[in-house]
Tab-separated table of C-alpha atoms and ligand atoms in Angstrom:
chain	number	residue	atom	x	y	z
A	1	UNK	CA	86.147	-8.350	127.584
A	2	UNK	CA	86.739	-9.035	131.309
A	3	UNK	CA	84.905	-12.166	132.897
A	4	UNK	CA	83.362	-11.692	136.232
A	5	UNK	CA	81.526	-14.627	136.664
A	6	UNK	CA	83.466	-17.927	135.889
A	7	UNK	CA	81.605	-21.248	136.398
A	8	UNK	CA	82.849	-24.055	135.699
A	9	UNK	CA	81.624	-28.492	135.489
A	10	UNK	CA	78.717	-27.010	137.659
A	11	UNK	CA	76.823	-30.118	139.192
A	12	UNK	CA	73.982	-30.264	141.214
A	13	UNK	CA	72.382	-33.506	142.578
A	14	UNK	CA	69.373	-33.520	144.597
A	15	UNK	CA	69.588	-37.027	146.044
A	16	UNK	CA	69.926	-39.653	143.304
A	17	UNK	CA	68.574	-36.868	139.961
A	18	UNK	CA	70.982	-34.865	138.458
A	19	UNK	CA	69.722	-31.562	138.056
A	20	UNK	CA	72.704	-29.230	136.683
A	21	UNK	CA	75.370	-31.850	134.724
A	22	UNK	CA	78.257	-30.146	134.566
A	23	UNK	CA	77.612	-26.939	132.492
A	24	UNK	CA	80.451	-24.168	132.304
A	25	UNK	CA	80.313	-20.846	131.062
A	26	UNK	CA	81.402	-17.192	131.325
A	27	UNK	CA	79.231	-13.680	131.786
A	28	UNK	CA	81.511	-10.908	130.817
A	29	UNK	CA	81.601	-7.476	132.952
A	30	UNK	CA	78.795	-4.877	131.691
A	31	UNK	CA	76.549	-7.149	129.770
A	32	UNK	CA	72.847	-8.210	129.983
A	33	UNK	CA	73.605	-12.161	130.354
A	34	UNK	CA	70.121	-14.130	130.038
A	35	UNK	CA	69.451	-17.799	131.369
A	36	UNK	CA	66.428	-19.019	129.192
A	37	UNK	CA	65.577	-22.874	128.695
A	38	UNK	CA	62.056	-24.441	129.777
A	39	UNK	CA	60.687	-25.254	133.350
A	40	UNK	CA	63.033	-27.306	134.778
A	41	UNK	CA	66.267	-27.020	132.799
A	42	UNK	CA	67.933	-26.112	135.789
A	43	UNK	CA	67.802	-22.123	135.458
A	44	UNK	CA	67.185	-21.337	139.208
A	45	UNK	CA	69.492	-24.098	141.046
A	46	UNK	CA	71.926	-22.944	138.672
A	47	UNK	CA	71.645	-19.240	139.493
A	48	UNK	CA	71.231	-20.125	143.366
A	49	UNK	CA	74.203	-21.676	143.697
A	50	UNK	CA	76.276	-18.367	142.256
A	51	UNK	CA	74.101	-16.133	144.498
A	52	UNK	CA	75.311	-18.665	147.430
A	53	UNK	CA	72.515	-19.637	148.311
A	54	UNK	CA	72.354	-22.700	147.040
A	55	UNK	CA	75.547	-25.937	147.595
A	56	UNK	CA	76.652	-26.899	144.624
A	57	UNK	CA	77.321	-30.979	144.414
A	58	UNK	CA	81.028	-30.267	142.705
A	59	UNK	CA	82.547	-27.696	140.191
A	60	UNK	CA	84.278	-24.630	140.458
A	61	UNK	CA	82.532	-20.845	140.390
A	62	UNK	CA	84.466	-17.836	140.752
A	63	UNK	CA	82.359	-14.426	140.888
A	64	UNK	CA	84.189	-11.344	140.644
A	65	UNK	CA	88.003	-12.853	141.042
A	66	UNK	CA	86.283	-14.409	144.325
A	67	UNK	CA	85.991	-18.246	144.869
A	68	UNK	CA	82.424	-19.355	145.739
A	69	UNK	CA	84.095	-21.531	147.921
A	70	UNK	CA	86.057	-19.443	149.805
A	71	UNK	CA	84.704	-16.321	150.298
A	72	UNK	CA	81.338	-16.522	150.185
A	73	UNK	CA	79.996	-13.563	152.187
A	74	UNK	CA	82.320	-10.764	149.937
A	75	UNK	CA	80.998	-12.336	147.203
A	76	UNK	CA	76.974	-11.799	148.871
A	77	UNK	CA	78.374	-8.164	148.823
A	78	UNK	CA	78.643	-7.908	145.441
A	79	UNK	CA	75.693	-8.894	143.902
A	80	UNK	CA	72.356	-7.908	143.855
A	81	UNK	CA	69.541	-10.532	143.996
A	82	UNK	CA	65.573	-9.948	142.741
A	83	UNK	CA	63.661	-11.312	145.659
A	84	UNK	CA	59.726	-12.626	144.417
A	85	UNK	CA	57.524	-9.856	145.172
A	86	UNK	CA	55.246	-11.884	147.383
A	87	UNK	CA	57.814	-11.673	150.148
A	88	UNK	CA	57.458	-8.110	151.181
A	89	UNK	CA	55.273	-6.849	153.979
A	90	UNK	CA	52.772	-5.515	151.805
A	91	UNK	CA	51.786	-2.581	154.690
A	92	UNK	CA	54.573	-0.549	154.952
A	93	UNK	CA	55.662	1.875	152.470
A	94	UNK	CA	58.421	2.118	150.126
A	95	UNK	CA	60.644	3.932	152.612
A	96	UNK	CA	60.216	2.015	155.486
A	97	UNK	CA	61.129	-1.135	153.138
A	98	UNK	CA	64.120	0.380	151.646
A	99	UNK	CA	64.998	1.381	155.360
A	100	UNK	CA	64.423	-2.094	156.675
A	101	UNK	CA	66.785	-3.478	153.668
A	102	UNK	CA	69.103	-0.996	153.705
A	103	UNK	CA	69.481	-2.351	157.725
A	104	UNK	CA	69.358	-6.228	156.466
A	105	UNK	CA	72.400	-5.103	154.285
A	106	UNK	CA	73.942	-3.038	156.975
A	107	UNK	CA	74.275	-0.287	154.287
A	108	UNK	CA	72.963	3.725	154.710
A	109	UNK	CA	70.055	4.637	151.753
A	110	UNK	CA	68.905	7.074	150.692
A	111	UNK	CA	65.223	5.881	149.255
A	112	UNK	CA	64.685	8.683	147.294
A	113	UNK	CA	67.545	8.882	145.072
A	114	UNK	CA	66.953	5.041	145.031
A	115	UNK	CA	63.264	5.412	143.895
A	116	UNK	CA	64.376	7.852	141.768
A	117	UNK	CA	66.127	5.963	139.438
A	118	UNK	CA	63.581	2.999	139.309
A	119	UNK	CA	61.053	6.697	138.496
A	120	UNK	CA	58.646	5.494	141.542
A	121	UNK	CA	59.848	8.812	144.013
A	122	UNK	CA	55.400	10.276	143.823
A	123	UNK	CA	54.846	6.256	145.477
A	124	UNK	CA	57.482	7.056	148.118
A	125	UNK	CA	54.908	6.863	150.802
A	126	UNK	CA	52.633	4.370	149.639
A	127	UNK	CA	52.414	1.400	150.529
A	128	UNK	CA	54.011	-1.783	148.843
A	129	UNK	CA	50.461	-3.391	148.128
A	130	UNK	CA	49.173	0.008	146.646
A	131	UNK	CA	51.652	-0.275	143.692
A	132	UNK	CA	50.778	-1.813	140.175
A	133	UNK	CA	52.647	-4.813	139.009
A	134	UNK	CA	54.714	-3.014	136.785
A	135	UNK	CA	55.415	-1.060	139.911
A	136	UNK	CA	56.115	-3.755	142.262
A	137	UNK	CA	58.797	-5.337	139.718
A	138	UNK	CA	60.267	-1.660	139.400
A	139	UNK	CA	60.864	-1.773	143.033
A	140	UNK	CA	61.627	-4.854	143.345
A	141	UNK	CA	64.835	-4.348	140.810
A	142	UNK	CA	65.286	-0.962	143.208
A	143	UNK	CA	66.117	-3.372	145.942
A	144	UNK	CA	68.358	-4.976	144.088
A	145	UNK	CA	70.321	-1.741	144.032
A	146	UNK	CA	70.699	-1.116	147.604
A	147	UNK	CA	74.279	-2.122	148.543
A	148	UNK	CA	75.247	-0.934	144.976
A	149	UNK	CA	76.400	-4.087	143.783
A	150	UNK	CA	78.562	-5.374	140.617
A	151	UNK	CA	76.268	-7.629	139.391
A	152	UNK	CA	72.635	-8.052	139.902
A	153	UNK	CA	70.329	-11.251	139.364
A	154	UNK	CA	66.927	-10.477	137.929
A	155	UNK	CA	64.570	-13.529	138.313
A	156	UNK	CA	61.417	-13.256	135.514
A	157	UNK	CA	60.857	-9.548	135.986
A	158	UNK	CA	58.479	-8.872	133.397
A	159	UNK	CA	56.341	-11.904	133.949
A	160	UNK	CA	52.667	-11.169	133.811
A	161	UNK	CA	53.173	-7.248	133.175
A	162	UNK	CA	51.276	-5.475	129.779
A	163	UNK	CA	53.716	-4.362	127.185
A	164	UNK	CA	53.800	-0.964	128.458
A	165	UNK	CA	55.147	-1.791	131.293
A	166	UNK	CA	57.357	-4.518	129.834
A	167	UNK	CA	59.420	-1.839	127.787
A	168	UNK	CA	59.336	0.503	130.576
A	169	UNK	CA	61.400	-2.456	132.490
A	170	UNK	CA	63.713	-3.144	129.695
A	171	UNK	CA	64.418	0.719	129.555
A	172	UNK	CA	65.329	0.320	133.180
A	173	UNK	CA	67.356	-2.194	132.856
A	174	UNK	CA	69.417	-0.978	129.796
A	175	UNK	CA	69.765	1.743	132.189
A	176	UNK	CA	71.421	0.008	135.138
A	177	UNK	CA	73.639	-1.219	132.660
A	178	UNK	CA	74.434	1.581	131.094
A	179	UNK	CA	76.023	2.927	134.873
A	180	UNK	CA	78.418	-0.349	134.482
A	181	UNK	CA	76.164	-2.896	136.386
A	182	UNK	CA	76.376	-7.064	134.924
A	183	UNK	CA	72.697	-7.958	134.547
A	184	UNK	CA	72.242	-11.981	134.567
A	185	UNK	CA	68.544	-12.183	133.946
A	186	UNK	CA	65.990	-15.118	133.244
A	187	UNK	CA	62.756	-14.743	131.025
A	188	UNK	CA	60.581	-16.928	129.062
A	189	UNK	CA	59.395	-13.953	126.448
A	190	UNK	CA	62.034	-14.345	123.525
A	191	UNK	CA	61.541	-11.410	122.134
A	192	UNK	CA	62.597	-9.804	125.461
A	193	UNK	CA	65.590	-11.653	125.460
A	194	UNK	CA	66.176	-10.667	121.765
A	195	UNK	CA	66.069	-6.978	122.596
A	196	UNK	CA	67.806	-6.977	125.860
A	197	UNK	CA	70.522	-9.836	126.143
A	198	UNK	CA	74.056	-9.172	125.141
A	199	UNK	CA	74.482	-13.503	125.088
A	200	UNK	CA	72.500	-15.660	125.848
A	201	UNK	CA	72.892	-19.436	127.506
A	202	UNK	CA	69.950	-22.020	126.313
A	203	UNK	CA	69.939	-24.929	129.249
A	204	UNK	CA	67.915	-27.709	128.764
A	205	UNK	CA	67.892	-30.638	131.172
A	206	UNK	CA	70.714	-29.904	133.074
A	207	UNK	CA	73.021	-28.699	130.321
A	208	UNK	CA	73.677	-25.647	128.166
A	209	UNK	CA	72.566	-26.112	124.483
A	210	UNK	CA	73.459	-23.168	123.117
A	211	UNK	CA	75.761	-19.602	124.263
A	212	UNK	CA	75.725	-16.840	121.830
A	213	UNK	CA	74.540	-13.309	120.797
A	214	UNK	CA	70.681	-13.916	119.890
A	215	UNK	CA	71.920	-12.477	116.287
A	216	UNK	CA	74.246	-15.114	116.048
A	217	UNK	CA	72.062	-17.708	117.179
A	218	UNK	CA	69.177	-16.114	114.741
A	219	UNK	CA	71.814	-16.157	112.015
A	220	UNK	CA	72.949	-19.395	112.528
A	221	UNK	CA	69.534	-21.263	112.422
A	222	UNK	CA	68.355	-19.140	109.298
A	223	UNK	CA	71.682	-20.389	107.057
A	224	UNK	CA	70.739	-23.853	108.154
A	225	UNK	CA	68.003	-23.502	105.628
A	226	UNK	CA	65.174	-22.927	108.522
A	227	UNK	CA	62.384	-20.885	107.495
A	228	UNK	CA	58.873	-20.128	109.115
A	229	UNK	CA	56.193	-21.897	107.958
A	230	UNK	CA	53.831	-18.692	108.229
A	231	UNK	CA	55.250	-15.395	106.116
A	232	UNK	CA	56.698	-12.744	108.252
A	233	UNK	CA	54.850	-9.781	108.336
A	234	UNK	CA	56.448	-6.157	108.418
A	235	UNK	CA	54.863	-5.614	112.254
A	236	UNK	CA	53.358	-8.108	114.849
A	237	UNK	CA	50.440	-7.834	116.677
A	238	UNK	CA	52.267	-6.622	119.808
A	239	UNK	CA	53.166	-3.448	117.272
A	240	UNK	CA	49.362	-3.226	117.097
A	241	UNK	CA	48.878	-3.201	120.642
A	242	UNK	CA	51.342	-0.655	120.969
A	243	UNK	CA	50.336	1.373	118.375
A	244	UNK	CA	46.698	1.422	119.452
A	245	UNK	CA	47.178	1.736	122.929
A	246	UNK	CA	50.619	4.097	122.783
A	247	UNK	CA	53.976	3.907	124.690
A	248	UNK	CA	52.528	6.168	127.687
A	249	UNK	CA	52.230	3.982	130.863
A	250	UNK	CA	48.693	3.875	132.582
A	251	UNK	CA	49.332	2.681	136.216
A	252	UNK	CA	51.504	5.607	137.201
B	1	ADP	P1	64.254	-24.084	136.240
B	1	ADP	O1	64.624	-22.905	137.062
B	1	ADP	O2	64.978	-24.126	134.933
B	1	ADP	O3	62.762	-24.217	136.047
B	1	ADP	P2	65.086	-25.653	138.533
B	1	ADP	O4	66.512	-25.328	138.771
B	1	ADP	O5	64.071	-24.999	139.402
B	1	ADP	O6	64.743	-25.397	136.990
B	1	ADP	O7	64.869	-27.215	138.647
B	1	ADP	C1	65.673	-28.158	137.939
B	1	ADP	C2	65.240	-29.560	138.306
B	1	ADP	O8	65.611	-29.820	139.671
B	1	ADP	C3	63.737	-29.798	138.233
B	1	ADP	O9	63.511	-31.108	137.751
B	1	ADP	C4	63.284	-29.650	139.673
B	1	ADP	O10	62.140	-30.436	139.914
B	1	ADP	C5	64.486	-30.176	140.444
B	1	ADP	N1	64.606	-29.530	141.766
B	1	ADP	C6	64.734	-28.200	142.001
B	1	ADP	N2	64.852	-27.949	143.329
B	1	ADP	C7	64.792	-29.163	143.955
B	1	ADP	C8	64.868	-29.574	145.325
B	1	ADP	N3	65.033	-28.706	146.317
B	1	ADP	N4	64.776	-30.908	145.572
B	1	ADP	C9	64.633	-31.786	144.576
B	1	ADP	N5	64.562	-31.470	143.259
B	1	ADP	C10	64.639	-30.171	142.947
C-alpha cells in the first residue's frame, strides 16, 4: 500500500479555539478515503489545509512525496477539488464552463470526452442552471477531472439528491477510482460511506476517533456486545423505494 497523503500533529487555531488538535493520519494511493464526523468536527479546515487553501497553525502534511510547505503550487496540480455548485455562472453551458476551467487551469480539454465519462455529453450545450441536481453534482465531480489529477477532493456530493441519483454518483465514483484516481470524500449518509469508503477517519471535535475499514469498525462494535434495539429486517425502506420506483434515473 503506498501513502500519498501523509498528515501529520495537524493543528489549526482560529484565534484563541482550537479547531483541528493535532490529528495524523494516512490515505493510501487508489482508495475511496472518507472524512465523516458531525458539523463542526473539523472536516473542512482539515481538508482545506491539504488542498492549500487553507494555513495550517503547525504540523507536517506531505501530499504526493510533496511538502505542503514547500511546494505548494505542484501539489495544487495534483489534486482535484469539488467546488459548491452555487459558484458557477449558471448561463453558460457546459462547454463554455469546461473551456473557462480548462483556461483557469491552464490545461487543453476536451469537454466531450470529459462529459462523457461523468455520461452528461446530450447536456453539452445546455446550460449549467438547466441541469438536475444529480446533474449539477455529476458535473461538478467532471470539473474535478480537468487537469487529470492524482487525487481528487469530493465535498458532500450526494447531499440532497434522490437515491437514484445517489447510486448513479457512487457508480461514478467507483469509476474514477477504478482508472487509479485517490478519492478523499466527506458525507453525512452512512450507508454511503459503508458502500463506497475503502477507510474511513471519524473526527469529532478536533480529533480523529476512529480510522478503519467500515467492516472493521462494524465488526468491532458488534463483538463489544452492541446490538440494535429494533430487529433488523432483511431490506430497508430505501430497498422499497428502489424497488418501487426502479434503478432507471428520471432527470436525464
Ligand atoms: P466541519 O467541516 O467538520 O463541519 P469545520 O472545519 O467547518 O468543521 O469547522 C470546525 C470548527 O472551526 C467549527 O467550530 C467552526 O465554527 C470553526 N471555524 C471554521 N472556520 C472558521 C473561521 N474561518 N474562523 C473561525 N472559526 C472557524
Amino acid at each position: 500500500m503506498n501513502t500519498i497523503i501523509t498528515v501529520k500533529d495537524l493543528v489549526k487555531n482560529y484565534g484563541a479555539f482550537n479547531a483541528v488538535k493535532g490529528i495524523s493520519f494516512d490515505v493510501y494511493e487508489g482508495e475511496i478515503f472518507g472524512l465523516l464526523g458531525p458539523n463542526g468536527a473539523g472536516k473542512s479546515t482539515t481538508l482545506e489545509i491539504i488542498e492549500t487553501l487553507r494555513q495550517k497553525t503547525s504540523g507536517q502534511i506531505i501530499v504526493c512525496g510533496l511538502d505542503l510547505d514547500k511546494e505548494p503550487d505542484a501539489i495544487k496540480k495534483l489534486i482535484g477539488v469539488q467546488l459548491q455548485t452555487s459558484g458557477y455562472y449558471p448561463g453558460l453551458t457546459l462547454v463554455e464552463l469546461i473551456h473557462l476551467f480548462g483556461g483557469l487551469y491552464n490545461e487543453d480539454v476536451n469537454p466531450i470526452e470529459l462529459l462523457q465519462l461523468v455520461n452528461l455529453t446530450d447536456k453539452a450545450k445546455n446550460k449549467f442552471k438547466e441541469l438536475s441536481g444529480g446533474q449539477k453534482q455529476r458535473f461538478s465531480i467532471a470539473t474535478t477531472l480537468i487537469n487529470k489529477p492524482k487525487i481528487i477532493f469530493l465535498d458532500e456530493p450526494t447531499t440532497g439528491l434522490d437515491p437514484q441519483a445517489r447510486r448513479n454518483l457512487w457508480d461514478l465514483i467507483r469509476s474514477i477510482q477504478a482508472k487509479g484516481t485517490t478519492v478523499i470524500i466527506t458525507t453525512h449518509y452512512m450507508d454511503e460511506a459503508e458502500q463506497l469508503c475503502d477507510r474511513i477517519a471519524i473526527m469529532d471535535e478536533g480529533k480523529i476517533i476512529s480510522l478503519d475499514s467500515p467492516d472493521k469498525m462494524i465488526d468491532d462494535l458488534v463483538s463489544g456486545g452492541f446490538e440494535r434495539p429494533k430487529q433488523v429486517k432483511a431490506a430497508s425502506l430505501e430497498d422499497v423505494f428502489i424497488h418501487l420506483t426502479g434503478k432507471e434515473m428520471r432527470d436525464e
